[in-house]
mmCIF file of C-alpha atoms and ligand atoms in Angstrom:
data_model
loop_
_atom_site.group_PDB
_atom_site.id
_atom_site.type_symbol
_atom_site.label_atom_id
_atom_site.label_comp_id
_atom_site.label_asym_id
_atom_site.label_seq_id
_atom_site.Cartn_x
_atom_site.Cartn_y
_atom_site.Cartn_z
ATOM 1 C CA UNK A 1 2.829 52.531 79.800
ATOM 2 C CA UNK A 2 -0.183 50.557 81.158
ATOM 3 C CA UNK A 3 -2.456 52.058 83.767
ATOM 4 C CA UNK A 4 -1.128 49.568 86.348
ATOM 5 C CA UNK A 5 2.473 50.512 85.726
ATOM 6 C CA UNK A 6 1.710 54.202 86.137
ATOM 7 C CA UNK A 7 -0.021 53.442 89.410
ATOM 8 C CA UNK A 8 2.923 51.505 90.859
ATOM 9 C CA UNK A 9 5.375 54.251 89.733
ATOM 10 C CA UNK A 10 3.220 56.775 91.626
ATOM 11 C CA UNK A 11 3.283 54.904 94.817
ATOM 12 C CA UNK A 12 7.082 54.326 94.520
ATOM 13 C CA UNK A 13 7.728 58.049 94.225
ATOM 14 C CA UNK A 14 5.300 58.748 97.143
ATOM 15 C CA UNK A 15 7.408 56.380 99.187
ATOM 16 C CA UNK A 16 10.596 58.191 98.240
ATOM 17 C CA UNK A 17 8.948 61.554 99.190
ATOM 18 C CA UNK A 18 7.845 60.202 102.534
ATOM 19 C CA UNK A 19 11.409 58.940 103.264
ATOM 20 C CA UNK A 20 13.048 62.237 102.361
ATOM 21 C CA UNK A 21 10.446 64.090 104.463
ATOM 22 C CA UNK A 22 11.134 61.897 107.498
ATOM 23 C CA UNK A 23 14.860 62.417 107.075
ATOM 24 C CA UNK A 24 14.521 66.207 107.030
ATOM 25 C CA UNK A 25 12.088 66.070 109.988
ATOM 26 C CA UNK A 26 14.649 64.052 111.982
ATOM 27 C CA UNK A 27 17.395 66.591 111.094
ATOM 28 C CA UNK A 28 15.162 69.494 112.212
ATOM 29 C CA UNK A 29 14.479 67.804 115.537
ATOM 30 C CA UNK A 30 18.170 67.144 116.100
ATOM 31 C CA UNK A 31 18.924 70.855 115.456
ATOM 32 C CA UNK A 32 16.214 72.040 117.810
ATOM 33 C CA UNK A 33 17.476 69.644 120.569
ATOM 34 C CA UNK A 34 21.055 70.782 120.016
ATOM 35 C CA UNK A 35 20.009 74.503 120.323
ATOM 36 C CA UNK A 36 18.089 73.754 123.567
ATOM 37 C CA UNK A 37 21.114 71.988 124.949
ATOM 38 C CA UNK A 38 23.400 74.903 123.919
ATOM 39 C CA UNK A 39 21.042 77.393 125.585
ATOM 40 C CA UNK A 40 21.016 75.307 128.784
ATOM 41 C CA UNK A 41 24.815 74.949 128.701
ATOM 42 C CA UNK A 42 25.307 78.758 128.308
ATOM 43 C CA UNK A 43 22.650 79.577 130.979
ATOM 44 C CA UNK A 44 23.425 76.986 133.580
ATOM 45 C CA UNK A 45 27.066 76.051 133.275
ATOM 46 C CA UNK A 46 28.530 79.301 132.024
ATOM 47 C CA UNK A 47 26.059 81.446 133.943
ATOM 48 C CA UNK A 48 25.394 83.694 130.919
ATOM 49 C CA UNK A 49 22.217 85.434 132.025
ATOM 50 C CA UNK A 50 20.363 88.496 130.741
ATOM 51 C CA UNK A 51 20.965 91.526 132.800
ATOM 52 C CA UNK A 52 19.006 91.068 136.061
ATOM 53 C CA UNK A 53 17.411 94.524 136.014
ATOM 54 C CA UNK A 54 16.257 97.016 133.313
ATOM 55 C CA UNK A 55 17.687 100.512 133.571
ATOM 56 C CA UNK A 56 16.277 103.128 131.216
ATOM 57 C CA UNK A 57 17.504 106.576 130.155
ATOM 58 C CA UNK A 58 16.261 109.260 127.838
ATOM 59 C CA UNK A 59 18.376 109.237 124.615
ATOM 60 C CA UNK A 60 17.368 112.715 123.668
ATOM 61 C CA UNK A 61 18.697 114.192 126.949
ATOM 62 C CA UNK A 62 21.872 112.124 127.357
ATOM 63 C CA UNK A 63 24.178 115.093 126.730
ATOM 64 C CA UNK A 64 22.289 117.433 129.007
ATOM 65 C CA UNK A 65 22.195 115.748 132.364
ATOM 66 C CA UNK A 66 22.621 112.562 134.222
ATOM 67 C CA UNK A 67 25.113 109.705 134.106
ATOM 68 C CA UNK A 68 26.068 109.951 130.438
ATOM 69 C CA UNK A 69 26.933 113.680 130.183
ATOM 70 C CA UNK A 70 30.239 114.162 128.360
ATOM 71 C CA UNK A 71 32.149 115.024 131.472
ATOM 72 C CA UNK A 72 31.145 111.746 133.172
ATOM 73 C CA UNK A 73 32.237 109.437 130.281
ATOM 74 C CA UNK A 74 35.383 107.406 130.522
ATOM 75 C CA UNK A 75 36.905 105.312 133.304
ATOM 76 C CA UNK A 76 36.786 106.103 137.005
ATOM 77 C CA UNK A 77 38.480 104.330 139.907
ATOM 78 C CA UNK A 78 35.910 103.700 142.534
ATOM 79 C CA UNK A 79 36.590 103.769 146.314
ATOM 80 C CA UNK A 80 36.495 100.053 146.583
ATOM 81 C CA UNK A 81 39.269 99.632 143.974
ATOM 82 C CA UNK A 82 36.950 98.603 141.153
ATOM 83 C CA UNK A 83 36.633 100.549 137.960
ATOM 84 C CA UNK A 84 33.522 101.875 136.172
ATOM 85 C CA UNK A 85 33.573 102.723 132.522
ATOM 86 C CA UNK A 86 30.846 104.804 131.003
ATOM 87 C CA UNK A 87 30.543 105.118 127.238
ATOM 88 C CA UNK A 88 28.047 106.183 124.452
ATOM 89 C CA UNK A 89 27.625 104.802 121.053
ATOM 90 C CA UNK A 90 26.355 107.068 118.295
ATOM 91 C CA UNK A 91 26.520 107.031 114.515
ATOM 92 C CA UNK A 92 29.421 106.343 113.857
ATOM 93 C CA UNK A 93 31.687 106.367 116.841
ATOM 94 C CA UNK A 94 32.048 105.548 120.499
ATOM 95 C CA UNK A 95 32.722 108.125 123.190
ATOM 96 C CA UNK A 96 35.322 107.726 124.369
ATOM 97 C CA UNK A 97 36.832 106.226 121.312
ATOM 98 C CA UNK A 98 39.671 104.791 123.352
ATOM 99 C CA UNK A 99 38.811 103.251 126.770
ATOM 100 C CA UNK A 100 41.622 102.897 129.202
ATOM 101 C CA UNK A 101 41.330 100.354 132.062
ATOM 102 C CA UNK A 102 43.678 98.578 134.482
ATOM 103 C CA UNK A 103 44.570 94.887 134.276
ATOM 104 C CA UNK A 104 43.486 92.389 136.842
ATOM 105 C CA UNK A 105 40.679 94.667 138.212
ATOM 106 C CA UNK A 106 36.857 94.090 138.260
ATOM 107 C CA UNK A 107 35.456 96.444 135.686
ATOM 108 C CA UNK A 108 31.849 97.487 135.154
ATOM 109 C CA UNK A 109 31.102 98.731 131.728
ATOM 110 C CA UNK A 110 27.947 100.914 131.474
ATOM 111 C CA UNK A 111 26.853 102.161 128.049
ATOM 112 C CA UNK A 112 24.000 103.276 126.047
ATOM 113 C CA UNK A 113 23.196 104.632 122.575
ATOM 114 C CA UNK A 114 22.400 108.199 121.631
ATOM 115 C CA UNK A 115 20.601 107.318 118.371
ATOM 116 C CA UNK A 116 20.035 103.751 116.963
ATOM 117 C CA UNK A 117 20.979 100.259 117.978
ATOM 118 C CA UNK A 118 24.663 99.753 118.208
ATOM 119 C CA UNK A 119 26.807 97.043 119.796
ATOM 120 C CA UNK A 120 30.007 96.779 121.705
ATOM 121 C CA UNK A 121 32.256 93.777 121.153
ATOM 122 C CA UNK A 122 35.815 93.593 122.661
ATOM 123 C CA UNK A 123 37.861 91.297 120.494
ATOM 124 C CA UNK A 124 39.457 88.379 122.241
ATOM 125 C CA UNK A 125 37.084 88.552 125.173
ATOM 126 C CA UNK A 126 33.575 87.568 125.839
ATOM 127 C CA UNK A 127 32.412 91.142 126.235
ATOM 128 C CA UNK A 128 29.628 91.566 123.717
ATOM 129 C CA UNK A 129 26.509 93.668 124.432
ATOM 130 C CA UNK A 130 23.997 95.638 122.372
ATOM 131 C CA UNK A 131 23.492 99.336 123.004
ATOM 132 C CA UNK A 132 19.835 100.118 122.680
ATOM 133 C CA UNK A 133 18.627 103.698 122.779
ATOM 134 C CA UNK A 134 16.650 104.308 125.955
ATOM 135 C CA UNK A 135 18.306 101.399 127.819
ATOM 136 C CA UNK A 136 21.586 101.154 129.784
ATOM 137 C CA UNK A 137 23.707 98.092 129.033
ATOM 138 C CA UNK A 138 25.907 96.914 131.852
ATOM 139 C CA UNK A 139 28.581 94.227 131.560
ATOM 140 C CA UNK A 140 31.258 93.081 134.016
ATOM 141 C CA UNK A 141 34.707 92.453 132.649
ATOM 142 C CA UNK A 142 38.174 91.780 133.760
ATOM 143 C CA UNK A 143 41.446 91.777 131.804
ATOM 144 C CA UNK A 144 44.300 89.425 132.843
ATOM 145 C CA UNK A 145 46.930 91.028 130.474
ATOM 146 C CA UNK A 146 47.786 94.466 129.419
ATOM 147 C CA UNK A 147 47.458 95.315 125.772
ATOM 148 C CA UNK A 148 45.214 96.832 123.160
ATOM 149 C CA UNK A 149 41.908 95.334 122.182
ATOM 150 C CA UNK A 150 39.830 96.352 119.209
ATOM 151 C CA UNK A 151 36.209 97.318 119.953
ATOM 152 C CA UNK A 152 34.044 97.336 116.830
ATOM 153 C CA UNK A 153 30.385 98.095 116.672
ATOM 154 C CA UNK A 154 28.748 94.768 116.119
ATOM 155 C CA UNK A 155 25.258 95.830 115.114
ATOM 156 C CA UNK A 156 24.664 97.164 111.550
ATOM 157 C CA UNK A 157 23.774 100.781 112.301
ATOM 158 C CA UNK A 158 23.543 102.277 108.835
ATOM 159 C CA UNK A 159 26.004 103.184 106.092
ATOM 160 C CA UNK A 160 28.932 104.277 108.276
ATOM 161 C CA UNK A 161 28.768 101.187 110.355
ATOM 162 C CA UNK A 162 32.050 99.655 109.050
ATOM 163 C CA UNK A 163 33.985 102.707 110.261
ATOM 164 C CA UNK A 164 32.587 102.476 113.867
ATOM 165 C CA UNK A 165 35.513 101.234 115.890
ATOM 166 C CA UNK A 166 36.853 101.924 119.282
ATOM 167 C CA UNK A 167 39.760 100.604 121.256
ATOM 168 C CA UNK A 168 40.281 99.297 124.748
ATOM 169 C CA UNK A 169 43.780 99.910 126.247
ATOM 170 C CA UNK A 170 44.568 97.784 129.274
ATOM 171 C CA UNK A 171 47.456 99.223 131.258
ATOM 172 C CA UNK A 172 49.149 98.152 134.392
ATOM 173 C CA UNK A 173 47.072 98.473 137.564
ATOM 174 C CA UNK A 174 49.637 100.690 139.393
ATOM 175 C CA UNK A 175 49.948 102.954 136.354
ATOM 176 C CA UNK A 176 46.198 103.365 136.159
ATOM 177 C CA UNK A 177 46.073 104.108 139.877
ATOM 178 C CA UNK A 178 48.631 106.780 139.400
ATOM 179 C CA UNK A 179 46.761 108.366 136.500
ATOM 180 C CA UNK A 180 43.462 108.179 138.467
ATOM 181 C CA UNK A 181 44.906 110.095 141.404
ATOM 182 C CA UNK A 182 44.125 113.477 139.826
ATOM 183 C CA UNK A 183 40.421 112.419 139.818
ATOM 184 C CA UNK A 184 38.059 112.991 136.780
ATOM 185 C CA UNK A 185 37.366 110.518 134.052
ATOM 186 C CA UNK A 186 40.227 108.723 132.179
ATOM 187 C CA UNK A 187 40.377 107.818 128.593
ATOM 188 C CA UNK A 188 43.203 107.181 126.061
ATOM 189 C CA UNK A 189 41.780 109.300 123.204
ATOM 190 C CA UNK A 190 44.602 110.902 121.304
ATOM 191 C CA UNK A 191 47.294 108.720 122.991
HETATM 192 CU CU1 CU B 1 27.186 101.341 115.385
#
């Protein structure tokens, strides 16, 4: 191979490299633009916003006093007809493990973690929130139909994570009102 040939081979491969680099740069820019459009779509059109306020709690004292003591966990029918559900995630279960709620009713889910980061996801719905120790996660939800929904922990929280499942049981509105008459907090644990 003469010196001249080697030189032209070198510039040809430099051209190929430049072309490949431009192609990948274009793909990267397209991906960034698509992600920005998706974020704008979710935020503006679907109104998916981060929680408007930050509420904190002391994870080491959850069981002693305040909103998340054991006797206050579960579902409660509020005076205005809405339902509030309070729950805790801990390694490796949710309390209550079975949440009972009425259909066709505005529901506020309030939950936190007693130890590490967990997550609540209700299958077949867009309910999906992280449970961070020290912070209260709040999510609004509404179920059109009665039925059972699985509620797995969706954040890897250590070796028992795959066994961390809960359930949401959506029952008829009238039946829920009837059960709520006695006061107290409702759940479907053991049912
Ligand atoms: Cu977990």
